[in-house]
Short mmCIF file of C-alpha atoms and ligand atoms in Angstrom, two decimals:
data_model
loop_
_atom_site.label_atom_id
_atom_site.label_comp_id
_atom_site.label_asym_id
_atom_site.label_seq_id
_atom_site.Cartn_x
_atom_site.Cartn_y
_atom_site.Cartn_z
CA UNK A 87 105.19 109.29 136.77
CA UNK A 88 102.12 111.50 136.49
CA UNK A 89 98.94 109.47 136.02
CA UNK A 90 95.95 110.86 134.13
CA UNK A 91 92.57 109.33 134.95
CA UNK A 92 88.97 110.08 133.96
CA UNK A 93 86.43 112.79 134.80
CA UNK A 94 83.42 111.02 136.22
CA UNK A 95 80.47 112.48 138.15
CA UNK A 96 82.13 115.86 138.58
CA UNK A 97 85.59 114.82 139.69
CA UNK A 98 88.86 113.27 138.58
CA UNK A 99 89.06 109.56 139.29
CA UNK A 100 91.89 107.11 138.76
CA UNK A 101 91.44 104.35 136.21
CA UNK A 102 90.82 100.83 137.53
CA UNK A 103 91.57 98.73 134.44
CA UNK A 104 95.29 98.58 135.15
CA UNK A 105 95.95 99.57 131.53
CA UNK A 106 97.73 102.75 130.50
CA UNK A 107 99.12 104.51 127.44
CA UNK A 108 102.17 106.76 127.40
CA UNK A 109 101.65 110.49 126.89
CA UNK A 110 104.69 112.08 125.26
CA UNK A 111 106.17 115.52 125.16
CA UNK A 112 106.69 115.49 121.39
CA UNK A 113 109.37 118.18 121.58
CA UNK A 114 111.68 116.12 123.77
CA UNK A 115 110.43 112.64 122.99
CA UNK A 116 110.03 111.97 126.72
CA UNK A 117 107.09 110.22 128.30
CA UNK A 118 105.60 112.92 130.51
CA UNK A 119 102.61 111.00 131.90
CA UNK A 120 100.58 107.88 131.47
CA UNK A 121 96.88 107.93 130.80
CA UNK A 122 94.43 105.33 132.05
CA UNK A 123 92.62 103.27 129.42
CA UNK A 124 89.09 102.55 130.54
CA UNK A 125 87.61 99.08 130.64
CA UNK A 126 84.14 98.23 129.34
CA UNK A 127 82.87 98.16 132.95
CA UNK A 128 84.23 101.65 133.69
CA UNK A 129 82.67 103.03 130.51
CA UNK A 130 79.31 101.37 131.18
CA UNK A 131 79.17 102.63 134.77
CA UNK A 132 79.90 106.21 133.65
CA UNK A 133 77.16 105.96 131.01
CA UNK A 134 74.65 104.66 133.57
CA UNK A 135 75.37 107.61 135.88
CA UNK A 136 75.16 110.02 132.94
CA UNK A 137 71.73 108.65 132.01
CA UNK A 138 70.47 109.43 135.53
CA UNK A 139 71.96 112.95 135.50
CA UNK A 140 70.52 113.61 132.04
CA UNK A 141 66.91 113.37 133.18
CA UNK A 142 67.11 116.57 135.23
CA UNK A 143 69.46 118.34 132.80
CA UNK A 144 67.18 117.54 129.85
CA UNK A 145 64.24 119.02 131.76
CA UNK A 146 66.16 122.19 132.66
CA UNK A 147 64.92 125.14 130.67
CA UNK A 148 67.12 125.87 127.65
CA UNK A 149 67.95 129.37 128.82
CA UNK A 150 69.45 128.06 132.06
CA UNK A 151 71.48 125.56 130.08
CA UNK A 152 72.61 128.37 127.80
CA UNK A 153 73.82 130.33 130.83
CA UNK A 154 76.27 127.52 131.57
CA UNK A 155 77.65 128.03 128.06
CA UNK A 156 77.87 131.77 128.64
CA UNK A 157 79.88 131.28 131.82
CA UNK A 158 82.03 128.66 130.07
CA UNK A 159 83.08 131.26 127.50
CA UNK A 160 84.23 133.56 130.30
CA UNK A 161 86.19 130.75 131.97
CA UNK A 162 87.85 129.69 128.73
CA UNK A 163 89.07 133.23 128.22
CA UNK A 164 90.25 133.39 131.83
CA UNK A 165 92.23 130.14 131.52
CA UNK A 166 93.39 130.55 127.92
CA UNK A 167 97.10 130.60 128.81
CA UNK A 168 96.98 127.51 131.03
CA UNK A 169 94.93 125.59 128.46
CA UNK A 170 97.31 126.53 125.65
CA UNK A 171 100.35 125.48 127.68
CA UNK A 172 98.82 122.08 128.47
CA UNK A 173 97.74 121.61 124.87
CA UNK A 174 101.11 122.46 123.37
CA UNK A 175 103.02 120.28 125.81
CA UNK A 176 101.11 117.16 124.71
CA UNK A 177 100.45 118.01 121.07
CA UNK A 178 103.54 120.02 120.19
CA UNK A 179 101.87 122.90 118.33
CA UNK A 180 102.98 126.47 118.98
CA UNK A 181 101.25 128.54 121.65
CA UNK A 182 99.55 130.93 119.17
CA UNK A 183 98.30 127.90 117.24
CA UNK A 184 97.08 126.26 120.47
CA UNK A 185 95.19 129.43 121.32
CA UNK A 186 93.58 129.29 117.87
CA UNK A 187 92.54 125.70 118.62
CA UNK A 188 90.91 126.81 121.89
CA UNK A 189 89.37 129.92 120.32
CA UNK A 190 87.68 127.96 117.50
CA UNK A 191 86.16 125.66 120.15
CA UNK A 192 85.14 128.59 122.32
CA UNK A 193 83.27 130.10 119.38
CA UNK A 194 81.07 127.02 119.15
CA UNK A 195 80.32 127.25 122.90
CA UNK A 196 79.48 130.91 122.26
CA UNK A 197 77.15 129.88 119.42
CA UNK A 198 75.42 127.48 121.82
CA UNK A 199 74.34 130.41 123.99
CA UNK A 200 71.68 130.77 121.29
CA UNK A 201 70.31 127.29 122.06
CA UNK A 202 66.87 128.52 123.22
CA UNK A 203 66.31 130.03 119.78
CA UNK A 204 67.62 126.92 118.00
CA UNK A 205 65.47 124.55 120.07
CA UNK A 206 62.17 126.30 119.54
CA UNK A 207 59.70 123.95 117.92
CA UNK A 208 57.05 124.54 115.28
CA UNK A 209 53.35 125.12 115.76
CA UNK A 210 50.30 125.08 113.50
CA UNK A 211 47.04 126.09 115.05
CA UNK A 212 43.77 124.78 113.60
CA UNK A 213 45.48 122.08 111.60
CA UNK A 214 42.00 120.50 111.64
CA UNK A 215 38.75 121.15 113.51
CA UNK A 216 39.86 121.97 117.06
CA UNK A 217 43.24 120.45 116.24
CA UNK A 218 46.64 121.98 116.82
CA UNK A 219 49.84 120.40 115.60
CA UNK A 220 53.26 121.07 117.05
CA UNK A 221 56.69 119.62 116.97
CA UNK A 222 59.42 119.81 119.55
CA UNK A 223 63.08 119.00 119.65
CA UNK A 224 64.04 116.68 122.46
CA UNK A 225 67.54 115.60 123.46
CA UNK A 226 68.72 112.16 122.38
CA UNK A 227 69.51 111.28 125.99
CA UNK A 228 73.11 110.17 126.33
CA UNK A 229 75.38 111.06 123.39
CA UNK A 230 79.08 110.34 122.95
CA UNK A 231 82.00 111.96 121.15
CA UNK A 232 85.23 110.28 120.04
CA UNK A 233 87.88 112.83 119.09
CA UNK A 234 91.36 112.97 117.47
CA UNK A 235 94.69 114.21 118.79
CA UNK A 236 95.14 117.11 116.43
CA UNK A 237 92.63 119.56 117.93
CA UNK A 238 92.48 118.54 121.59
CA UNK A 239 90.39 121.60 122.58
CA UNK A 240 88.41 122.58 119.50
CA UNK A 241 86.86 119.27 118.50
CA UNK A 242 85.81 118.20 122.01
CA UNK A 243 84.09 121.60 122.31
CA UNK A 244 82.45 121.23 118.88
CA UNK A 245 80.89 118.07 120.26
CA UNK A 246 80.14 118.83 123.90
CA UNK A 247 78.77 122.37 123.34
CA UNK A 248 75.78 121.51 121.14
CA UNK A 249 75.19 118.13 122.82
CA UNK A 250 74.94 119.69 126.28
CA UNK A 251 73.05 122.81 125.18
CA UNK A 252 70.43 120.50 123.64
CA UNK A 253 69.94 118.80 127.02
CA UNK A 254 71.92 115.62 126.50
CA UNK A 255 74.40 114.02 128.82
CA UNK A 256 77.71 113.61 127.00
CA UNK A 257 80.44 111.00 127.14
CA UNK A 258 83.70 112.29 125.66
CA UNK A 259 86.41 109.81 124.66
CA UNK A 260 89.32 112.07 123.68
CA UNK A 261 92.52 111.01 121.99
CA UNK A 262 94.79 109.12 124.36
CA UNK A 263 97.69 111.11 122.87
CA UNK A 264 96.45 114.48 124.21
CA UNK A 265 94.14 113.79 127.17
CA UNK A 266 94.79 116.74 129.52
CA UNK A 267 92.89 119.60 127.87
CA UNK A 268 89.60 117.66 127.55
CA UNK A 269 89.78 116.97 131.30
CA UNK A 270 90.44 120.67 131.97
CA UNK A 271 87.40 121.52 129.83
CA UNK A 272 85.24 119.20 131.94
CA UNK A 273 86.42 120.89 135.15
CA UNK A 274 85.61 124.30 133.63
CA UNK A 275 82.13 123.10 132.63
CA UNK A 276 81.52 122.12 136.25
CA UNK A 277 82.73 125.52 137.42
CA UNK A 278 80.40 127.08 134.84
CA UNK A 279 77.46 125.35 136.52
CA UNK A 280 77.09 122.03 134.70
CA UNK A 281 75.64 119.41 137.07
CA UNK A 282 77.81 116.42 137.96
CA UNK A 283 77.44 113.37 135.73
CA UNK A 284 76.15 115.29 132.71
CA UNK A 285 79.62 115.38 131.15
CA UNK A 286 81.90 112.37 131.60
CA UNK A 287 85.38 112.25 130.08
CA UNK A 288 86.56 108.68 129.69
CA UNK A 289 90.08 108.11 128.46
CA UNK A 290 90.76 105.00 126.50
CA UNK A 291 91.59 103.16 123.32
CA UNK A 292 89.70 100.77 121.04
CA UNK A 293 88.26 98.95 124.08
CA UNK A 294 86.36 102.02 125.28
CA UNK A 295 85.40 103.03 121.73
CA UNK A 296 83.88 99.58 121.17
CA UNK A 297 82.13 99.84 124.54
CA UNK A 298 80.60 103.15 123.37
CA UNK A 299 79.52 101.54 120.09
CA UNK A 300 77.83 98.64 121.87
CA UNK A 301 76.37 100.43 124.90
CA UNK A 302 72.58 100.40 124.41
CA UNK A 303 72.02 103.61 126.41
CA UNK A 304 74.14 105.75 124.08
CA UNK A 305 71.82 107.09 121.40
CA UNK A 306 74.16 109.19 119.28
CA UNK A 307 77.87 109.25 118.44
CA UNK A 308 79.97 111.99 116.89
CA UNK A 309 83.42 110.91 115.70
CA UNK A 310 86.36 112.80 114.23
CA UNK A 311 89.55 111.04 113.17
CA UNK A 312 91.06 109.03 110.33
CA UNK A 313 88.90 107.56 107.56
CA UNK A 314 89.36 103.83 108.29
CA UNK A 315 88.26 104.35 111.91
CA UNK A 316 85.44 106.68 110.79
CA UNK A 317 84.11 103.97 108.48
CA UNK A 318 84.36 101.36 111.20
CA UNK A 319 82.57 103.49 113.80
CA UNK A 320 79.87 104.54 111.35
CA UNK A 321 79.15 100.95 110.34
CA UNK A 322 79.10 99.41 113.80
CA UNK A 323 77.33 102.39 115.42
CA UNK A 324 74.57 102.47 112.78
CA UNK A 325 74.04 98.74 112.89
CA UNK A 326 73.56 99.08 116.64
CA UNK A 327 70.74 101.53 115.93
CA UNK A 328 72.53 104.73 116.92
CA UNK A 329 72.58 108.08 115.19
CA UNK A 330 76.18 108.46 113.99
CA UNK A 331 78.21 111.16 112.25
CA UNK A 332 81.86 110.51 111.45
CA UNK A 333 84.37 112.95 110.00
CA UNK A 334 87.45 111.40 108.46
CA UNK A 335 90.73 112.17 106.75
CA UNK A 336 91.56 114.51 103.90
CA UNK A 337 93.73 115.32 100.91
CA UNK A 338 93.01 118.95 100.22
CA UNK A 339 93.90 120.44 96.83
CA UNK A 340 94.59 124.07 96.02
CA UNK A 341 94.31 125.08 92.38
CA UNK A 342 96.44 128.03 91.34
CA UNK A 343 95.30 129.65 88.11
CA UNK A 344 97.71 131.56 85.82
CA UNK A 345 96.00 134.84 86.75
CA UNK A 346 96.38 134.31 90.52
CA UNK A 347 98.40 136.61 92.74
CA UNK A 348 101.29 134.17 93.18
CA UNK A 349 102.73 135.85 96.26
CA UNK A 350 99.37 135.52 97.96
CA UNK A 351 99.08 131.91 96.80
CA UNK A 352 102.62 131.02 97.95
CA UNK A 353 102.05 132.57 101.39
CA UNK A 354 98.75 130.73 101.66
CA UNK A 355 100.35 127.41 100.71
CA UNK A 356 103.10 127.78 103.27
CA UNK A 357 100.61 128.57 106.05
CA UNK A 358 98.09 125.91 105.04
CA UNK A 359 100.67 123.25 104.15
CA UNK A 360 103.08 123.52 107.05
CA UNK A 361 101.09 125.12 109.90
CA UNK A 362 100.72 122.73 112.86
CA UNK A 363 103.33 120.54 111.07
CA UNK A 364 100.66 119.66 108.50
CA UNK A 365 98.59 117.89 111.16
CA UNK A 366 95.31 119.55 110.23
CA UNK A 367 92.41 117.94 108.41
CA UNK A 368 92.09 121.21 106.47
CA UNK A 369 95.80 121.42 105.61
CA UNK A 370 96.53 121.90 101.93
CA UNK A 371 98.66 118.93 100.91
CA UNK A 372 98.41 119.21 97.12
CA UNK A 373 99.05 122.36 95.09
CA UNK A 374 97.84 122.19 91.50
CA UNK A 375 99.26 125.07 89.44
CA UNK A 376 97.72 125.43 85.99
CA UNK A 377 100.28 125.86 83.20
CA UNK A 378 104.06 125.36 83.20
CA UNK A 379 104.76 129.06 83.71
CA UNK A 380 102.51 129.22 86.77
CA UNK A 381 104.11 126.07 88.17
CA UNK A 382 107.67 127.29 87.67
CA UNK A 383 106.95 130.73 89.13
CA UNK A 384 105.09 129.22 92.08
CA UNK A 385 107.90 126.79 92.92
CA UNK A 386 110.37 129.67 92.75
CA UNK A 387 108.31 131.60 95.27
CA UNK A 388 107.68 128.60 97.52
CA UNK A 389 111.26 127.39 97.96
CA UNK A 390 112.68 130.39 99.85
CA UNK A 391 109.54 130.71 101.96
CA UNK A 392 109.72 127.04 102.97
CA UNK A 393 113.45 127.09 103.60
CA UNK A 394 112.92 130.02 105.97
CA UNK A 395 110.46 128.13 108.18
CA UNK A 396 111.56 127.79 111.79
CA UNK A 397 110.84 124.43 113.33
CA UNK A 398 111.15 124.05 117.09
CA UNK A 399 109.53 123.51 120.46
CA UNK A 400 106.57 125.62 121.56
CA UNK A 401 108.66 126.84 124.47
CA UNK A 402 110.71 128.95 122.02
CA UNK A 403 107.75 131.33 121.75
CA UNK A 404 107.11 133.38 118.64
CA UNK A 405 110.38 132.29 117.01
CA UNK A 406 108.81 129.04 115.89
CA UNK A 407 106.53 128.46 112.88
CA UNK A 408 105.65 124.87 113.67
CA UNK A 409 106.52 122.21 116.21
CA UNK A 410 107.07 118.46 116.24
CA UNK A 411 104.59 115.87 115.02
CA UNK A 412 102.71 113.95 117.66
CA UNK A 413 104.60 110.66 118.02
CA UNK A 414 107.73 108.86 116.89
CA UNK A 415 105.47 106.56 114.84
CA UNK A 416 103.91 109.55 113.05
CA UNK A 417 107.39 110.87 112.27
CA UNK A 418 108.56 107.50 110.96
CA UNK A 419 105.47 107.20 108.77
CA UNK A 420 105.98 110.66 107.26
CA UNK A 421 109.63 109.99 106.50
CA UNK A 422 108.76 106.62 104.99
CA UNK A 423 106.25 108.31 102.69
CA UNK A 424 108.88 110.91 101.70
CA UNK A 425 111.20 108.05 100.69
CA UNK A 426 108.40 106.48 98.68
CA UNK A 427 107.88 109.80 96.87
CA UNK A 428 111.56 109.91 95.94
CA UNK A 429 111.50 106.26 94.84
CA UNK A 430 108.37 106.86 92.76
CA UNK A 431 110.13 109.65 90.84
CA UNK A 432 108.71 112.84 92.37
CA UNK A 433 111.25 115.66 92.55
CA UNK A 434 112.10 116.61 96.14
CA UNK A 435 112.85 120.31 95.76
CA UNK A 436 112.95 121.06 99.48
CA UNK A 437 114.44 118.16 101.40
CA UNK A 438 113.77 118.16 105.15
CA UNK A 439 115.02 114.63 105.76
CA UNK A 440 118.22 115.64 107.47
CA UNK A 441 116.51 118.01 109.89
CA UNK A 442 118.00 118.00 113.41
CA UNK A 443 117.42 120.40 116.27
CA UNK A 444 120.23 120.83 118.75
CA UNK A 445 119.16 119.89 122.25
CA UNK A 446 116.01 118.18 120.94
CA UNK A 447 117.52 115.24 119.10
CA UNK A 448 114.90 112.84 120.50
CA UNK A 449 111.96 115.11 119.67
CA UNK A 450 109.52 114.21 116.88
CA UNK A 451 110.52 117.08 114.58
CA UNK A 452 110.18 116.75 110.83
CA UNK A 453 111.73 119.31 108.50
CA UNK A 454 109.60 120.82 105.73
CA UNK A 455 109.43 118.99 102.40
CA UNK A 456 108.28 120.12 98.98
CA UNK A 457 107.72 117.69 96.12
CA UNK A 458 107.31 118.74 92.49
CA UNK A 459 106.06 116.61 89.57
CA UNK A 460 103.84 114.45 91.76
CA UNK A 461 101.42 112.20 89.89
CA UNK A 462 98.17 110.53 90.94
CA UNK A 463 99.61 107.00 91.05
CA UNK A 464 102.21 107.88 93.71
CA UNK A 465 101.71 106.81 97.32
CA UNK A 466 102.47 110.37 98.52
CA UNK A 467 99.43 111.49 96.53
CA UNK A 468 97.11 108.64 97.41
CA UNK A 469 97.76 108.64 101.19
CA UNK A 470 97.03 111.32 103.76
CA UNK A 471 100.58 112.12 104.96
CA UNK A 472 99.52 114.36 107.89
CA UNK A 473 102.94 115.98 108.08
CA UNK A 474 104.89 118.97 106.73
CA UNK A 475 104.99 117.70 103.15
CA UNK A 476 103.47 119.62 100.24
CA UNK A 477 103.08 118.04 96.82
CA UNK A 478 102.92 120.03 93.60
CA UNK A 479 100.98 118.32 90.85
CA UNK A 480 101.20 120.17 87.56
CA UNK A 481 98.13 120.55 85.34
CA UNK A 482 97.94 121.98 81.84
CA UNK A 483 94.33 123.18 82.02
CA UNK A 484 91.76 124.22 84.60
CA UNK A 485 89.64 121.18 83.68
CA UNK A 486 92.55 118.85 84.36
CA UNK A 487 93.21 120.51 87.74
CA UNK A 488 89.54 120.35 88.67
CA UNK A 489 89.48 116.68 87.67
CA UNK A 490 92.30 115.85 90.12
CA UNK A 491 90.37 117.28 93.05
CA UNK A 492 87.10 115.72 91.85
CA UNK A 493 88.58 112.24 91.38
CA UNK A 494 90.33 112.17 94.74
CA UNK A 495 88.60 109.90 97.23
CA UNK A 496 88.63 112.58 99.94
CA UNK A 497 86.47 115.69 99.86
CA UNK A 498 87.07 117.73 102.99
CA UNK A 499 88.34 121.13 101.85
CA UNK A 500 89.74 122.72 98.71
CA UNK A 501 90.74 126.14 97.44
CA UNK A 502 91.24 128.05 94.25
CA UNK A 503 93.48 131.08 93.72
CA UNK A 504 92.39 133.24 90.82
CA UNK A 505 91.38 136.78 89.98
CA UNK A 506 88.65 135.55 87.66
CA UNK A 507 85.12 135.46 89.08
CA UNK A 508 83.78 133.12 86.40
CA UNK A 509 86.40 130.48 87.13
CA UNK A 510 85.93 130.78 90.89
CA UNK A 511 82.17 130.47 90.54
CA UNK A 512 82.44 127.48 88.23
CA UNK A 513 84.83 125.82 90.67
CA UNK A 514 82.55 126.39 93.67
CA UNK A 515 79.55 125.02 91.76
CA UNK A 516 81.12 121.91 90.27
CA UNK A 517 83.59 120.67 92.85
CA UNK A 518 82.49 117.65 94.93
CA UNK A 519 84.09 118.82 98.17
CA UNK A 520 82.41 120.10 101.33
CA UNK A 521 84.31 123.30 102.14
CA UNK A 522 85.63 125.63 99.46
CA UNK A 523 88.03 128.56 99.70
CA UNK A 524 88.22 131.23 97.02
CA UNK A 525 91.55 132.94 97.60
CA UNK A 526 91.25 131.53 101.14
CA UNK A 527 93.50 128.55 101.91
CA UNK A 528 91.87 126.89 104.95
CA UNK A 529 88.16 127.51 104.55
CA UNK A 530 87.05 126.40 108.03
CA UNK A 531 83.49 127.73 108.40
CA UNK A 532 82.65 129.79 111.47
CA UNK A 533 80.62 128.37 114.36
CA UNK A 534 77.22 129.45 113.02
CA UNK A 535 77.78 127.70 109.67
CA UNK A 536 78.39 123.98 109.49
CA UNK A 537 81.63 122.07 109.03
CA UNK A 538 81.85 118.86 107.05
CA UNK A 539 83.42 117.20 104.04
CA UNK A 540 82.13 114.99 101.27
CA UNK A 541 83.15 111.58 99.95
CA UNK A 542 85.48 109.63 102.28
CA UNK A 543 85.93 112.65 104.54
CA UNK A 544 82.49 112.34 106.09
CA UNK A 545 79.97 109.62 106.92
CA UNK A 546 76.45 110.53 107.96
CA UNK A 547 73.98 113.19 106.98
CA UNK A 548 74.58 116.16 109.23
CA UNK A 549 77.61 118.38 109.66
CA UNK A 550 79.36 119.59 112.79
CA UNK A 551 78.42 122.82 114.61
CA UNK A 552 76.04 125.41 113.18
CA UNK A 553 72.34 124.54 112.82
CA UNK A 554 73.12 120.93 111.86
CA UNK A 555 74.54 120.25 115.32
CA UNK A 556 71.19 121.12 116.92
CA UNK A 557 69.50 118.73 114.52
CA UNK A 558 72.03 115.99 115.22
CA UNK A 559 71.74 116.15 119.02
CA UNK A 560 67.94 116.31 119.13
CA UNK A 561 65.04 114.18 117.98
CA UNK A 562 61.89 115.72 116.59
CA UNK A 563 58.55 114.74 118.06
CA UNK A 564 55.31 115.90 116.46
CA UNK A 565 52.09 116.15 118.45
CA UNK A 566 48.57 116.39 117.07
CA UNK A 567 46.20 117.65 119.80
CA UNK A 568 42.51 118.28 119.87
CA UNK A 569 40.98 120.55 122.51
CA UNK A 570 38.21 120.45 123.45
CA UNK A 571 37.98 116.73 123.10
CA UNK A 572 34.17 116.73 123.08
CA UNK A 573 33.80 116.82 119.27
CA UNK A 574 32.00 113.68 118.14
CA UNK A 575 32.85 112.46 114.66
CA UNK A 576 31.91 108.84 114.88
CA UNK A 577 34.39 106.11 114.06
CA UNK A 578 36.07 106.26 110.66
CA UNK A 579 38.20 103.48 109.27
CA UNK A 580 39.49 105.56 106.39
CA UNK A 581 42.88 107.25 106.28
CA UNK A 582 41.54 110.68 105.51
CA UNK A 583 42.98 114.15 105.11
CA UNK A 584 42.39 116.87 107.72
CA UNK A 585 39.32 118.95 107.02
P1 LIG B 103 92.56 108.29 114.75
O1 LIG B 103 91.52 107.79 113.80
O2 LIG B 103 93.77 107.49 114.96
O3 LIG B 103 91.90 108.45 116.22
C1 LIG B 103 90.70 109.14 116.43
C2 LIG B 103 89.99 108.55 117.65
O4 LIG B 103 89.67 107.18 117.38
C3 LIG B 103 90.83 108.56 118.91
O5 LIG B 103 90.00 108.92 120.00
C4 LIG B 103 91.33 107.14 119.02
O6 LIG B 103 91.51 106.72 120.35
C5 LIG B 103 90.23 106.34 118.37
N1 LIG B 103 90.74 105.12 117.70
C6 LIG B 103 91.96 104.96 117.12
N2 LIG B 103 92.08 103.73 116.61
C7 LIG B 103 90.91 103.09 116.86
C8 LIG B 103 90.41 101.78 116.56
N3 LIG B 103 91.16 100.89 115.90
N4 LIG B 103 89.18 101.47 116.96
C9 LIG B 103 88.41 102.36 117.62
N5 LIG B 103 88.82 103.61 117.93
C10 LIG B 103 90.06 103.97 117.56
O7 LIG B 103 92.88 109.79 114.31
P2 LIG B 103 94.02 110.74 114.89
O8 LIG B 103 95.34 110.25 114.43
O9 LIG B 103 93.82 110.98 116.33
O10 LIG B 103 93.66 112.11 114.12
C11 LIG B 103 94.12 112.42 112.83
C12 LIG B 103 93.09 112.09 111.79
O11 LIG B 103 91.88 112.79 112.06
C13 LIG B 103 93.50 112.53 110.39
O12 LIG B 103 93.12 111.55 109.47
C14 LIG B 103 92.71 113.82 110.17
O13 LIG B 103 92.47 114.15 108.82
C15 LIG B 103 91.44 113.49 110.88
N6 LIG B 103 90.69 114.68 111.24
C16 LIG B 103 89.54 114.94 110.56
C17 LIG B 103 88.80 116.07 110.86
C18 LIG B 103 87.52 116.36 110.12
O14 LIG B 103 86.74 117.19 110.59
N7 LIG B 103 87.26 115.73 108.98
C19 LIG B 103 89.24 116.93 111.86
C20 LIG B 103 90.42 116.62 112.54
C21 LIG B 103 91.13 115.49 112.23
#
């Protein structure tokens, strides 16, 4: 059995804890490897080495650090196929989707080439007599990232790119369900010129996450994953005095107005609802058509599109729209929620429960499901399903539809489909959600903007990537300097303004 270890001090090392987790091929259901789960001692030793390596890296001029990012972009493009293959084999998503995952991470690395500009401080000359005042951005020291299974390339890069470009050492604890690509990224960073020890990839479970939370050397933590874990990490990390940002789960609504182009809306819903088997934090899981006519026409357009979806292994190439979900437990949970939807009285208009794929009977495939007449009290509405299940919740007015999205506890992304500028503008202004699409179903901002939700989808003050990431991974220091120092003022005990 293949064993996956850690990346420590510039090389792969085997785990020493004696604990492992199975890594599946979700298409076949087979265990394809086992990944080491780090102990507290392994994590602490890697952090101690990272702290030593950080001193020199933090003092390296930002342009040289940026050149590592520039070379990393070239290497990612060179190895795109190999990365996508490794990603799909552990996650299950199709190759084009895996390449999108890598590309969206690469774009953040590309953005980090601009680090010298982002890290420039501020300067005021003659802030007082002979006094200059300036502020500089310094790295936190050692930062850590804890990442989910669903974007094994993109989210680690969203974290490591800005953290490293700012001069930090970085400890990455990827998902134990898809550990290979993060390790490949670390090897590419080394090839790009990153000194050993500056990036450590430690595989593990709750034990290593808790070790990160309690390690006094780690100054900042970026987390992405489900909301209960986000809340836990935010609370424990903050109470240990760390800077913490946590991005959690989602229930993303799309409002479809009576004037919308319904073909466009139906295509968008199919892509955003079922792409990556619904395992995206920006997936649309609730469609809210306004008016009975809109709802009926939309359902009519959705059904044939959904029934045409091809579900299969990534190895089938372009013939497949989406692959399996990540584990047998994820599949069981999705199917349990589908049953609860039926029991609660929602109308299952596309029923994927009987889905079977010849030759892949043990794979974690879930057929596409479409529910109509979903209401807010149902479990399928209240829970993040994270599978290929779209719920239609009918509204009679725009205000009612808006209210559903506003009252939902999550606030990651949302979209509206309309031809009316007034309605779109009102929606964008009033909605309490972080990322809004207007006739765009998955409004994931580009690298130079920031990504983050509201409400229970995000904990902490700063978003991911874009300018916020440079703020998150640095600390501001402000210096007041007087040259020459020969000015004699005499002692003053008053707290006085600058003259
Ligand atoms: P998860 O919360 O199970 O795991 C995320 C990370 O936390 C992993 O590294 C895992 O090892 C660790 N972890 C799991 N249980 C833990 C525990 N009890 N204590 C400490 N650490 C623990 O999430 P997942 O299933 O890997 O990913 C899917 C979730 O991530 C979904 O809820 C999805 O919406 C969310 N997500 C959010 C965003 C966003 O930007 N808001 C992006 C992608 C995914």
